[in-house]
PDB file of C-alpha atoms and ligand atoms in Angstrom:
ATOM      1  CA  MET U 170      -5.015  24.757  16.464  1.00 91.00           C
ATOM      2  CA  THR U 171      -6.696  21.722  14.579  1.00 98.00           C
ATOM      3  CA  SER U 172      -3.724  19.241  14.794  1.00 99.00           C
ATOM      4  CA  THR U 173      -3.807  15.583  13.745  1.00 99.00           C
ATOM      5  CA  LYS U 174      -0.539  14.605  15.653  1.00 99.00           C
ATOM      6  CA  THR U 175      -0.628  11.408  17.592  1.00 99.00           C
ATOM      7  CA  ARG U 176       1.633   9.012  20.192  1.00 99.00           C
ATOM      8  CA  ILE U 177       1.341   5.115  19.543  1.00 99.00           C
ATOM      9  CA  ALA U 178       3.133   3.554  22.562  1.00 98.00           C
ATOM     10  CA  GLY U 179       4.422   6.244  24.035  1.00 98.00           C
ATOM     11  CA  PHE U 180       6.092   8.167  20.266  1.00 99.00           C
ATOM     12  CA  ASP U 181       5.076  10.889  19.098  1.00 99.00           C
ATOM     13  CA  PHE U 182       4.109  11.810  15.567  1.00 99.00           C
ATOM     14  CA  ASP U 183       2.810  14.983  14.103  1.00 98.00           C
ATOM     15  CA  ASN U 184       0.293  13.803  12.237  1.00 99.00           C
ATOM     16  CA  CYS U 185      -1.194  10.387  12.231  1.00 99.00           C
ATOM     17  CA  LEU U 186      -0.947   9.016   8.668  1.00 99.00           C
ATOM     18  CA  MET U 187       1.573   6.958   6.812  1.00 99.00           C
ATOM     19  CA  ASN U 188       2.188   3.928   4.422  1.00 99.00           C
ATOM     20  CA  ALA U 189       0.721   0.934   4.884  1.00 99.00           C
ATOM     21  CA  ALA U 190       3.341  -2.161   4.587  1.00 98.00           C
ATOM     22  CA  GLY U 191       4.465  -3.485   1.432  1.00 98.00           C
ATOM     23  CA  VAL U 192       3.872   0.320   0.112  1.00 98.00           C
ATOM     24  CA  ALA U 193       6.603   3.089  -0.834  1.00 98.00           C
ATOM     25  CA  CYS U 194       8.620   0.743   1.451  1.00 98.00           C
ATOM     26  CA  MET U 195      10.501  -1.875  -0.030  1.00 98.00           C
ATOM     27  CA  THR U 196      13.857   0.349  -1.037  1.00 99.00           C
ATOM     28  CA  ILE U 197      15.212   3.580   0.833  1.00 99.00           C
ATOM     29  CA  ALA U 198      15.009   6.362  -1.637  1.00 99.00           C
ATOM     30  CA  GLU U 199      11.396   5.001  -0.628  1.00 99.00           C
ATOM     31  CA  LEU U 200      11.226   4.981   2.467  1.00 99.00           C
ATOM     32  CA  GLU U 201      13.057   8.438   2.709  1.00 99.00           C
ATOM     33  CA  ALA U 202      10.345   9.683   0.274  1.00 99.00           C
ATOM     34  CA  VAL U 203       7.644   8.811   2.929  1.00 99.00           C
ATOM     35  CA  LYS U 204       9.642  10.103   5.333  1.00 99.00           C
ATOM     36  CA  ASP U 205       9.909  13.796   3.847  1.00 99.00           C
ATOM     37  CA  SER U 206       6.496  13.933   2.789  1.00 99.00           C
ATOM     38  CA  ALA U 207       2.990  15.141   4.821  1.00 99.00           C
ATOM     39  CA  ALA U 208       3.001  11.479   7.007  1.00 99.00           C
ATOM     40  CA  GLY U 209       3.813  10.957  10.315  1.00 99.00           C
ATOM     41  CA  THR U 210       6.687   8.046  10.020  1.00 99.00           C
ATOM     42  CA  PHE U 211       6.746   4.960   7.845  1.00 99.00           C
ATOM     43  CA  VAL U 212       6.892   1.652   8.239  1.00 99.00           C
ATOM     44  CA  THR U 213       9.165  -1.290   5.844  1.00 99.00           C
ATOM     45  CA  LYS U 214       7.971  -3.861   3.527  1.00 98.00           C
ATOM     46  CA  THR U 215       7.521  -6.761   5.907  1.00 98.00           C
ATOM     47  CA  ALA U 216      11.029  -8.350   6.024  1.00 98.00           C
ATOM     48  CA  THR U 217      12.036 -12.248   6.506  1.00 98.00           C
ATOM     49  CA  LEU U 218      15.479 -12.976   7.408  1.00 98.00           C
ATOM     50  CA  ASP U 219      17.132 -12.753   3.752  1.00 98.00           C
ATOM     51  CA  PHE U 220      16.299 -11.092   0.747  1.00 98.00           C
ATOM     52  CA  ARG U 221      13.659 -12.728  -1.359  1.00 98.00           C
ATOM     53  CA  ALA U 222      13.101 -12.028  -4.608  1.00 98.00           C
ATOM     54  CA  GLY U 223       8.934 -12.665  -4.700  1.00 98.00           C
ATOM     55  CA  ASN U 224       5.996 -14.088  -7.203  1.00 98.00           C
ATOM     56  CA  PRO U 225       6.467 -13.588 -10.659  1.00 98.00           C
ATOM     57  CA  GLU U 226       5.268 -10.441 -12.693  1.00 98.00           C
ATOM     58  CA  PRO U 227       2.946  -9.107 -13.141  1.00 98.00           C
ATOM     59  CA  ARG U 228       1.806  -9.122  -9.356  1.00 98.00           C
ATOM     60  CA  TYR U 229       0.249  -6.133  -8.748  1.00 98.00           C
ATOM     61  CA  GLN U 230      -2.559  -4.148 -10.525  1.00 98.00           C
ATOM     62  CA  ASP U 231      -4.210  -1.158 -10.071  1.00 98.00           C
ATOM     63  CA  VAL U 232      -8.089  -1.427 -10.485  1.00 98.00           C
ATOM     64  CA  PRO U 233     -10.554   1.394 -10.340  1.00 98.00           C
ATOM     65  CA  LEU U 234     -12.052   0.353  -7.205  1.00 98.00           C
ATOM     66  CA  GLY U 235      -8.563  -0.823  -5.345  1.00 99.00           C
ATOM     67  CA  SER U 236      -6.090  -2.767  -5.874  1.00 99.00           C
ATOM     68  CA  ILE U 237      -5.221  -7.049  -6.287  1.00 98.00           C
ATOM     69  CA  ASN U 238      -2.288  -8.159  -5.538  1.00 98.00           C
ATOM     70  CA  SER U 239       0.307 -11.110  -4.739  1.00 98.00           C
ATOM     71  CA  MET U 240       3.633  -9.800  -4.487  1.00 98.00           C
ATOM     72  CA  GLY U 241       4.670 -12.804  -2.128  1.00 97.00           C
ATOM     73  CA  LEU U 242       6.475 -11.111  -0.193  1.00 98.00           C
ATOM     74  CA  PRO U 243       9.599 -10.235  -2.086  1.00 98.00           C
ATOM     75  CA  ASN U 244      12.173  -7.657   0.379  1.00 98.00           C
ATOM     76  CA  GLN U 245      15.926  -6.290   1.172  1.00 99.00           C
ATOM     77  CA  GLY U 246      16.386  -8.785   3.643  1.00 99.00           C
ATOM     78  CA  LEU U 247      15.997  -7.093   7.932  1.00 99.00           C
ATOM     79  CA  ASP U 248      20.065  -6.471   7.983  1.00 99.00           C
ATOM     80  CA  TYR U 249      19.034  -4.068   4.648  1.00 99.00           C
ATOM     81  CA  TYR U 250      15.390  -2.241   6.989  1.00 99.00           C
ATOM     82  CA  LEU U 251      17.290  -2.726  10.335  1.00 99.00           C
ATOM     83  CA  ASP U 252      21.149  -1.116   9.287  1.00 98.00           C
ATOM     84  CA  TYR U 253      18.772   1.539   7.793  1.00 99.00           C
ATOM     85  CA  LEU U 254      17.116   2.449  10.744  1.00 98.00           C
ATOM     86  CA  LEU U 255      19.129   2.227  12.861  1.00 98.00           C
ATOM     87  CA  GLU U 256      21.721   4.942  10.384  1.00 98.00           C
ATOM     88  CA  LEU U 257      18.430   7.566  11.173  1.00 98.00           C
ATOM     89  CA  GLN U 258      17.899   7.168  14.516  1.00 98.00           C
ATOM     90  CA  GLU U 259      21.360   8.718  14.070  1.00 98.00           C
ATOM     91  CA  ARG U 260      19.994  11.302  11.721  1.00 98.00           C
ATOM     92  CA  GLU U 261      16.699  12.560  12.848  1.00 98.00           C
ATOM     93  CA  PRO U 262      16.892  11.793  16.646  1.00 98.00           C
ATOM     94  CA  SER U 263      13.738  13.007  17.579  1.00 98.00           C
ATOM     95  CA  ARG U 264      11.397  11.035  15.343  1.00 98.00           C
ATOM     96  CA  THR U 265      10.259   7.376  15.143  1.00 99.00           C
ATOM     97  CA  PHE U 266       9.710   4.323  12.615  1.00 99.00           C
ATOM     98  CA  PHE U 267       8.121   0.774  12.330  1.00 99.00           C
ATOM     99  CA  LEU U 268       9.955  -1.323  10.905  1.00 99.00           C
ATOM    100  CA  SER U 269       7.142  -4.787   9.609  1.00 98.00           C
ATOM    101  CA  LEU U 270       8.673  -8.062  10.203  1.00 98.00           C
ATOM    102  CA  VAL U 271       7.655 -12.163   9.766  1.00 98.00           C
ATOM    103  CA  GLY U 272       9.556 -14.928   9.465  1.00 97.00           C
ATOM    104  CA  MET U 273       9.146 -18.181   6.325  1.00 96.00           C
ATOM    105  CA  SER U 274       8.681 -20.060   9.575  1.00 96.00           C
ATOM    106  CA  PRO U 275       8.166 -19.614  13.369  1.00 97.00           C
ATOM    107  CA  GLU U 276      11.689 -20.330  14.785  1.00 98.00           C
ATOM    108  CA  GLU U 277      13.061 -17.681  11.133  1.00 98.00           C
ATOM    109  CA  THR U 278      10.478 -15.423  13.388  1.00 98.00           C
ATOM    110  CA  HIS U 279      12.677 -16.147  16.558  1.00 98.00           C
ATOM    111  CA  THR U 280      15.718 -15.769  15.133  1.00 98.00           C
ATOM    112  CA  ILE U 281      14.646 -11.754  13.038  1.00 98.00           C
ATOM    113  CA  LEU U 282      13.116 -10.779  16.319  1.00 99.00           C
ATOM    114  CA  LYS U 283      15.688 -11.566  18.669  1.00 99.00           C
ATOM    115  CA  LYS U 284      18.091  -9.809  15.820  1.00 99.00           C
ATOM    116  CA  VAL U 285      15.614  -6.700  16.619  1.00 99.00           C
ATOM    117  CA  GLU U 286      15.529  -7.200  20.331  1.00 99.00           C
ATOM    118  CA  ALA U 287      19.950  -7.534  20.884  1.00 99.00           C
ATOM    119  CA  SER U 288      19.566  -3.952  18.033  1.00 99.00           C
ATOM    120  CA  ASP U 289      19.813  -0.880  19.174  1.00 98.00           C
ATOM    121  CA  PHE U 290      17.020   0.038  17.354  1.00 98.00           C
ATOM    122  CA  GLN U 291      14.435   2.033  19.486  1.00 98.00           C
ATOM    123  CA  GLY U 292      11.531   1.762  17.458  1.00 99.00           C
ATOM    124  CA  ILE U 293       8.171  -0.220  16.719  1.00 99.00           C
ATOM    125  CA  THR U 294       8.110  -3.592  15.462  1.00 99.00           C
ATOM    126  CA  GLU U 295       5.234  -4.575  13.903  1.00 98.00           C
ATOM    127  CA  LEU U 296       4.611  -8.371  13.439  1.00 98.00           C
ATOM    128  CA  ASN U 297       3.177  -9.292  10.700  1.00 98.00           C
ATOM    129  CA  LEU U 298       0.813 -11.975  10.662  1.00 98.00           C
ATOM    130  CA  SER U 299      -1.171 -11.415   8.161  1.00 95.00           C
ATOM    131  CA  CYS U 300       0.414 -12.081   4.663  1.00 91.00           C
ATOM    132  CA  PRO U 301      -1.570 -14.350   2.057  1.00 87.00           C
ATOM    133  CA  ASN U 302       0.233 -14.244  -0.972  1.00 89.00           C
ATOM    134  CA  VAL U 303       2.795 -16.769  -0.256  1.00 87.00           C
ATOM    135  CA  PRO U 304       1.696 -20.724  -1.690  1.00 87.00           C
ATOM    136  CA  GLY U 305       1.511 -23.126   0.782  1.00 86.00           C
ATOM    137  CA  LYS U 306       1.856 -21.191   4.155  1.00 85.00           C
ATOM    138  CA  PRO U 307      -2.172 -20.009   5.319  1.00 87.00           C
ATOM    139  CA  GLN U 308      -1.937 -16.558   7.038  1.00 94.00           C
ATOM    140  CA  ILE U 309      -0.928 -17.251  10.569  1.00 96.00           C
ATOM    141  CA  ALA U 310      -4.032 -14.858  12.024  1.00 98.00           C
ATOM    142  CA  TYR U 311      -6.516 -17.592  11.334  1.00 97.00           C
ATOM    143  CA  ASP U 312      -5.325 -20.165  13.431  1.00 96.00           C
ATOM    144  CA  PHE U 313      -5.634 -18.625  17.008  1.00 97.00           C
ATOM    145  CA  GLU U 314      -3.699 -21.359  18.781  1.00 97.00           C
ATOM    146  CA  THR U 315      -1.029 -21.279  16.395  1.00 97.00           C
ATOM    147  CA  THR U 316      -0.968 -16.867  16.909  1.00 97.00           C
ATOM    148  CA  GLU U 317      -1.460 -17.412  20.750  1.00 98.00           C
ATOM    149  CA  ARG U 318       2.162 -19.699  21.516  1.00 98.00           C
ATOM    150  CA  ILE U 319       4.129 -17.274  18.688  1.00 98.00           C
ATOM    151  CA  LEU U 320       2.611 -14.242  20.619  1.00 98.00           C
ATOM    152  CA  LYS U 321       3.812 -17.047  24.016  1.00 98.00           C
ATOM    153  CA  GLU U 322       6.642 -17.373  22.444  1.00 98.00           C
ATOM    154  CA  VAL U 323       8.323 -14.020  21.845  1.00 98.00           C
ATOM    155  CA  PHE U 324       7.299 -12.067  24.943  1.00 99.00           C
ATOM    156  CA  ALA U 325       8.613 -14.727  26.986  1.00 99.00           C
ATOM    157  CA  TYR U 326      12.315 -12.715  25.427  1.00 99.00           C
ATOM    158  CA  PHE U 327      11.498  -9.159  23.992  1.00 99.00           C
ATOM    159  CA  THR U 328      10.321  -6.378  25.433  1.00 99.00           C
ATOM    160  CA  LYS U 329      10.596  -3.850  23.394  1.00 99.00           C
ATOM    161  CA  PRO U 330       7.344  -2.348  22.344  1.00 99.00           C
ATOM    162  CA  LEU U 331       5.712  -4.532  19.440  1.00 99.00           C
ATOM    163  CA  GLY U 332       2.335  -4.498  17.276  1.00 99.00           C
ATOM    164  CA  ILE U 333       1.154  -6.412  15.143  1.00 98.00           C
ATOM    165  CA  LYS U 334      -0.472  -6.546  11.865  1.00 98.00           C
ATOM    166  CA  LEU U 335      -3.755  -8.341  11.405  1.00 98.00           C
ATOM    167  CA  PRO U 336      -5.952 -10.266   8.459  1.00 98.00           C
ATOM    168  CA  PRO U 337      -9.586  -8.882   8.370  1.00 98.00           C
ATOM    169  CA  TYR U 338     -12.073 -11.312  10.836  1.00 98.00           C
ATOM    170  CA  PHE U 339     -15.077 -11.606   9.685  1.00 98.00           C
ATOM    171  CA  ASP U 340     -17.733 -13.368  12.103  1.00 98.00           C
ATOM    172  CA  ILE U 341     -18.243 -11.660  15.969  1.00 98.00           C
ATOM    173  CA  VAL U 342     -17.320 -14.533  17.530  1.00 98.00           C
ATOM    174  CA  HIS U 343     -13.956 -14.860  15.820  1.00 98.00           C
ATOM    175  CA  PHE U 344     -13.311 -10.586  16.738  1.00 98.00           C
ATOM    176  CA  ASP U 345     -14.124 -11.758  20.306  1.00 98.00           C
ATOM    177  CA  GLN U 346     -10.921 -15.237  20.291  1.00 98.00           C
ATOM    178  CA  ALA U 347      -9.029 -13.204  18.858  1.00 98.00           C
ATOM    179  CA  ALA U 348      -9.296 -10.337  21.490  1.00 99.00           C
ATOM    180  CA  ALA U 349      -9.450 -12.847  23.927  1.00 98.00           C
ATOM    181  CA  VAL U 350      -5.485 -14.015  22.804  1.00 98.00           C
ATOM    182  CA  PHE U 351      -4.832 -10.181  22.347  1.00 99.00           C
ATOM    183  CA  ASN U 352      -5.553  -9.614  25.525  1.00 99.00           C
ATOM    184  CA  GLN U 353      -3.063 -11.733  27.216  1.00 99.00           C
ATOM    185  CA  PHE U 354       0.387 -10.072  25.974  1.00 99.00           C
ATOM    186  CA  PRO U 355       1.474  -5.838  26.514  1.00 99.00           C
ATOM    187  CA  LEU U 356       0.766  -5.635  22.532  1.00 99.00           C
ATOM    188  CA  ALA U 357       1.420  -2.170  21.434  1.00 99.00           C
ATOM    189  CA  PHE U 358      -0.252  -2.200  19.049  1.00 99.00           C
ATOM    190  CA  VAL U 359      -2.355  -4.358  16.687  1.00 99.00           C
ATOM    191  CA  ASN U 360      -2.496  -3.513  13.046  1.00 99.00           C
ATOM    192  CA  CYS U 361      -6.523  -3.447  11.145  1.00 99.00           C
ATOM    193  CA  VAL U 362      -6.141  -4.287   8.494  1.00 98.00           C
ATOM    194  CA  ASN U 363      -4.126  -6.132   6.109  1.00 98.00           C
ATOM    195  CA  SER U 364      -5.818  -6.550   3.000  1.00 98.00           C
ATOM    196  CA  ILE U 365      -9.130  -9.315   1.982  1.00 98.00           C
ATOM    197  CA  GLY U 366      -7.223 -12.418   0.875  1.00 97.00           C
ATOM    198  CA  ASN U 367      -7.189 -14.220  -2.227  1.00 97.00           C
ATOM    199  CA  GLY U 368      -9.683 -12.306  -3.756  1.00 98.00           C
ATOM    200  CA  LEU U 369     -10.352 -12.292  -7.864  1.00 98.00           C
ATOM    201  CA  TYR U 370      -9.931  -9.280 -10.503  1.00 99.00           C
ATOM    202  CA  ILE U 371     -10.940  -9.925 -14.339  1.00 98.00           C
ATOM    203  CA  GLU U 372     -10.413  -8.558 -17.541  1.00 98.00           C
ATOM    204  CA  ASP U 373     -12.524  -9.344 -20.745  1.00 98.00           C
ATOM    205  CA  GLU U 374     -11.517 -12.971 -20.057  1.00 98.00           C
ATOM    206  CA  SER U 375      -7.991 -13.366 -18.624  1.00 99.00           C
ATOM    207  CA  VAL U 376      -7.388 -12.412 -14.661  1.00 99.00           C
ATOM    208  CA  VAL U 377      -4.635  -9.370 -13.865  1.00 99.00           C
ATOM    209  CA  ILE U 378      -1.929 -10.635 -11.632  1.00 98.00           C
ATOM    210  CA  ARG U 379      -0.124 -13.554 -12.444  1.00 98.00           C
ATOM    211  CA  PRO U 380       0.489 -15.953  -9.200  1.00 98.00           C
ATOM    212  CA  LYS U 381      -1.891 -17.614  -7.961  1.00 97.00           C
ATOM    213  CA  ASN U 382      -3.212 -17.845 -11.252  1.00 98.00           C
ATOM    214  CA  GLY U 383      -4.954 -14.437 -10.679  1.00 98.00           C
ATOM    215  CA  PHE U 384      -6.303 -14.821  -6.776  1.00 98.00           C
ATOM    216  CA  GLY U 385      -4.632 -11.805  -4.680  1.00 98.00           C
ATOM    217  CA  GLY U 386      -5.490 -10.157  -2.099  1.00 98.00           C
ATOM    218  CA  ILE U 387      -7.514  -6.878  -1.951  1.00 98.00           C
ATOM    219  CA  GLY U 388      -6.384  -2.899  -1.142  1.00 99.00           C
ATOM    220  CA  GLY U 389      -8.798  -0.253  -1.645  1.00 99.00           C
ATOM    221  CA  GLN U 390     -12.313   1.476  -1.630  1.00 99.00           C
ATOM    222  CA  TYR U 391     -13.831  -2.453  -1.582  1.00 99.00           C
ATOM    223  CA  ILE U 392     -11.875  -3.250   2.132  1.00 99.00           C
ATOM    224  CA  LYS U 393     -13.066   0.151   3.425  1.00 99.00           C
ATOM    225  CA  PRO U 394     -16.293  -1.300   5.448  1.00 99.00           C
ATOM    226  CA  THR U 395     -14.808  -4.340   6.112  1.00 99.00           C
ATOM    227  CA  ALA U 396     -11.530  -2.563   7.887  1.00 99.00           C
ATOM    228  CA  LEU U 397     -13.146  -0.418   9.819  1.00 99.00           C
ATOM    229  CA  ALA U 398     -15.768  -3.216  11.463  1.00 99.00           C
ATOM    230  CA  ASN U 399     -12.153  -4.290  12.466  1.00 99.00           C
ATOM    231  CA  VAL U 400     -11.051  -1.584  13.461  1.00 99.00           C
ATOM    232  CA  HIS U 401     -13.741  -1.151  16.087  1.00 99.00           C
ATOM    233  CA  ALA U 402     -14.979  -4.143  16.807  1.00 99.00           C
ATOM    234  CA  PHE U 403     -10.756  -4.588  17.983  1.00 99.00           C
ATOM    235  CA  TYR U 404     -11.563  -0.928  19.651  1.00 99.00           C
ATOM    236  CA  GLN U 405     -14.443  -2.855  21.957  1.00 98.00           C
ATOM    237  CA  ARG U 406     -12.708  -5.552  23.010  1.00 99.00           C
ATOM    238  CA  LEU U 407      -8.917  -4.343  23.609  1.00 99.00           C
ATOM    239  CA  ASN U 408      -7.242  -3.862  27.066  1.00 98.00           C
ATOM    240  CA  PRO U 409      -7.038   0.146  25.940  1.00 98.00           C
ATOM    241  CA  GLU U 410      -3.728  -0.397  26.868  1.00 98.00           C
ATOM    242  CA  ILE U 411      -2.591  -2.052  23.363  1.00 99.00           C
ATOM    243  CA  GLN U 412      -3.654   1.151  20.638  1.00 99.00           C
ATOM    244  CA  ILE U 413      -5.555   0.325  17.211  1.00 99.00           C
ATOM    245  CA  ILE U 414      -3.887   1.893  13.468  1.00 99.00           C
ATOM    246  CA  GLY U 415      -6.311   1.593  11.443  1.00 99.00           C
ATOM    247  CA  THR U 416      -5.329   0.359   7.394  1.00 99.00           C
ATOM    248  CA  GLY U 417      -7.868   0.260   5.224  1.00 99.00           C
ATOM    249  CA  GLY U 418      -9.973   1.787   2.129  1.00 99.00           C
ATOM    250  CA  VAL U 419      -8.061   5.493   2.780  1.00 99.00           C
ATOM    251  CA  LEU U 420      -8.441   7.429  -0.120  1.00 99.00           C
ATOM    252  CA  THR U 421      -9.846  10.312   1.279  1.00 99.00           C
ATOM    253  CA  GLY U 422      -9.672  12.806   4.946  1.00 99.00           C
ATOM    254  CA  ARG U 423     -13.785  11.711   5.995  1.00 99.00           C
ATOM    255  CA  ASP U 424     -12.384   8.160   4.965  1.00 99.00           C
ATOM    256  CA  ALA U 425      -9.296   8.906   7.961  1.00 99.00           C
ATOM    257  CA  PHE U 426     -11.882  10.558   9.846  1.00 99.00           C
ATOM    258  CA  GLU U 427     -13.805   6.946  10.242  1.00 99.00           C
ATOM    259  CA  HIS U 428     -11.130   4.879  11.466  1.00 99.00           C
ATOM    260  CA  ILE U 429     -10.835   7.692  14.070  1.00 99.00           C
ATOM    261  CA  LEU U 430     -14.114   7.499  15.175  1.00 99.00           C
ATOM    262  CA  CYS U 431     -13.745   3.603  15.481  1.00 99.00           C
ATOM    263  CA  GLY U 432     -10.930   3.560  17.429  1.00 99.00           C
ATOM    264  CA  ALA U 433      -7.636   4.743  15.335  1.00 99.00           C
ATOM    265  CA  SER U 434      -4.739   6.238  16.750  1.00 99.00           C
ATOM    266  CA  MET U 435      -3.005   6.083  13.399  1.00 99.00           C
ATOM    267  CA  VAL U 436      -4.697   5.496  10.003  1.00 99.00           C
ATOM    268  CA  GLN U 437      -2.169   4.176   7.202  1.00 99.00           C
ATOM    269  CA  VAL U 438      -2.523   4.732   3.834  1.00 99.00           C
ATOM    270  CA  GLY U 439      -1.473   1.429   1.031  1.00 99.00           C
ATOM    271  CA  THR U 440      -3.662   1.887  -2.156  1.00 99.00           C
ATOM    272  CA  THR U 441      -4.183   5.034  -2.648  1.00 99.00           C
ATOM    273  CA  LEU U 442      -0.343   6.010  -1.899  1.00 99.00           C
ATOM    274  CA  HIS U 443      -0.006   3.583  -4.605  1.00 98.00           C
ATOM    275  CA  LYS U 444      -2.261   4.778  -6.885  1.00 98.00           C
ATOM    276  CA  GLU U 445      -1.656   8.744  -6.514  1.00 98.00           C
ATOM    277  CA  GLY U 446       2.293   8.363  -4.511  1.00 99.00           C
ATOM    278  CA  VAL U 447       3.288  10.594  -1.284  1.00 99.00           C
ATOM    279  CA  ALA U 448       1.124  14.289  -2.588  1.00 99.00           C
ATOM    280  CA  ALA U 449      -1.510  11.338  -0.546  1.00 99.00           C
ATOM    281  CA  PHE U 450      -0.520  12.913   2.428  1.00 99.00           C
ATOM    282  CA  GLU U 451      -1.546  15.899   2.022  1.00 99.00           C
ATOM    283  CA  ARG U 452      -3.770  16.122   0.327  1.00 99.00           C
ATOM    284  CA  ILE U 453      -5.524  13.543   2.636  1.00 99.00           C
ATOM    285  CA  THR U 454      -4.341  15.431   6.243  1.00 99.00           C
ATOM    286  CA  ALA U 455      -5.737  18.878   4.004  1.00 99.00           C
ATOM    287  CA  GLU U 456      -8.683  17.153   4.183  1.00 99.00           C
ATOM    288  CA  LEU U 457      -8.647  15.438   7.932  1.00 99.00           C
ATOM    289  CA  LYS U 458      -8.162  18.793   8.677  1.00 99.00           C
ATOM    290  CA  ALA U 459     -11.150  20.319   7.603  1.00 99.00           C
ATOM    291  CA  ILE U 460     -14.039  18.028   9.042  1.00 99.00           C
ATOM    292  CA  MET U 461     -12.162  18.715  12.237  1.00 99.00           C
ATOM    293  CA  GLU U 462     -12.453  22.235  11.724  1.00 98.00           C
ATOM    294  CA  GLU U 463     -16.222  21.571  10.852  1.00 98.00           C
ATOM    295  CA  LYS U 464     -16.298  20.561  13.685  1.00 98.00           C
ATOM    296  CA  GLY U 465     -14.953  22.099  16.185  1.00 98.00           C
ATOM    297  CA  TYR U 466     -12.465  19.239  16.843  1.00 99.00           C
ATOM    298  CA  GLU U 467      -8.816  20.387  17.715  1.00 98.00           C
ATOM    299  CA  SER U 468      -7.352  17.211  18.061  1.00 99.00           C
ATOM    300  CA  LEU U 469      -7.925  12.885  17.514  1.00 99.00           C
ATOM    301  CA  GLU U 470      -8.804  12.885  21.084  1.00 98.00           C
ATOM    302  CA  ASP U 471     -11.818  15.015  20.593  1.00 99.00           C
ATOM    303  CA  PHE U 472     -13.409  12.245  18.420  1.00 99.00           C
ATOM    304  CA  ARG U 473     -11.335   8.619  18.633  1.00 99.00           C
ATOM    305  CA  GLY U 474     -13.706   5.868  19.398  1.00 99.00           C
ATOM    306  CA  LYS U 475     -16.588   8.411  19.627  1.00 98.00           C
ATOM    307  CA  LEU U 476     -18.555   6.411  17.106  1.00 98.00           C
ATOM    308  CA  GLN U 477     -22.171   6.603  17.651  1.00 98.00           C
ATOM    309  CA  TYR U 478     -25.190   4.238  17.730  1.00 98.00           C
ATOM    310  CA  ILE U 479     -28.901   3.781  16.539  1.00 98.00           C
ATOM    311  CA  GLU U 480     -30.820   3.657  19.899  1.00 94.00           C
ATOM    312  CA  GLU U 481     -32.936   0.740  20.820  1.00 81.00           C
TER     313      GLU U 481
HETATM  314  C1  DHB V 657       2.820  -9.191   0.724  1.00 69.02           C
HETATM  315  C2  DHB V 657       1.141  -9.555   0.655  1.00 69.02           C
HETATM  316  C3  DHB V 657       1.192  -9.224   2.451  1.00 69.02           C
HETATM  317  O1  DHB V 657      -0.554  -8.606   2.253  1.00 69.02           O
HETATM  318  C4  DHB V 657       1.552  -9.308   3.382  1.00 69.02           C
HETATM  319  O2  DHB V 657       0.947  -8.559   4.058  1.00 69.02           O
HETATM  320  C5  DHB V 657       3.244  -9.165   3.248  1.00 69.02           C
HETATM  321  C6  DHB V 657       3.185  -9.583   2.349  1.00 69.02           C
HETATM  322  C7  DHB V 657       3.203 -10.146  -0.128  1.00 69.02           C
HETATM  323  O3  DHB V 657       2.354 -10.470  -1.247  1.00 69.02           O
HETATM  324  O4  DHB V 657       4.130  -9.525  -0.172  1.00 69.02           O
END
């Protein structure tokens, strides 16, 4: 029997596919739809301490080879997602879900994480170090000193399973430096990658989103090679206890297969989920299983991380 089940932070999931934070996860109705689909679990929209309206619309645009967005962290505020997750873990005690969060400042991040620590939340927390869309706020994970300081402070009090969402890196030295920081901490996972930040998409003579004069995070087909490189670079460099979640450019079962081959233990779907809806999970799962069956693989462990190189 071919299975796409997986395990993250000691929790079991029936399927290795889930949404990427930002897509289909702003409201309880959207989260319930992902939960009740073929996806193995869901992650919530990155929560700040308080409700945020986000940037002015239009702020997300699907384009032929992907998407561009500058949402600006619209979300319902931490309590909305945390209260829902607490209710859900009573209703569905056998399943595990992900809470994504980040503060508008390091202080706010600590306030939020201390609330999660003090709560009865039993799921997995994803700290988003890679939001590219808030004017005046650079992506935390491109500043290794700040990242190291925040993680040191967090792990002084946070004891629940915690992973981080990363932006793409583009230089081998940066992979080395980032991995040296992450390897100091008991992270459950790193999630590679968030959108490629601050691209520009033009139709006729105009940008297609309003915020930041059209600059926005790029997702979809454009970013798969960058995503795979980041998944594999961290798979090669991180302590084996730190798992990898692969995100970026997953349109088909073949794309998910490649993420797993590069080392991913879970695969997230963003732009494709936005374009196709939750039916994408069933389709991509069937395509992934067909590839596994053709190759004689019964489980993800049979090929995870087993990317082949061309010998010297
Ligand atoms: C937003 C975009 C991101 O890529 C992210 O990680 C967090 C927030 C946004 O614009 O809402």
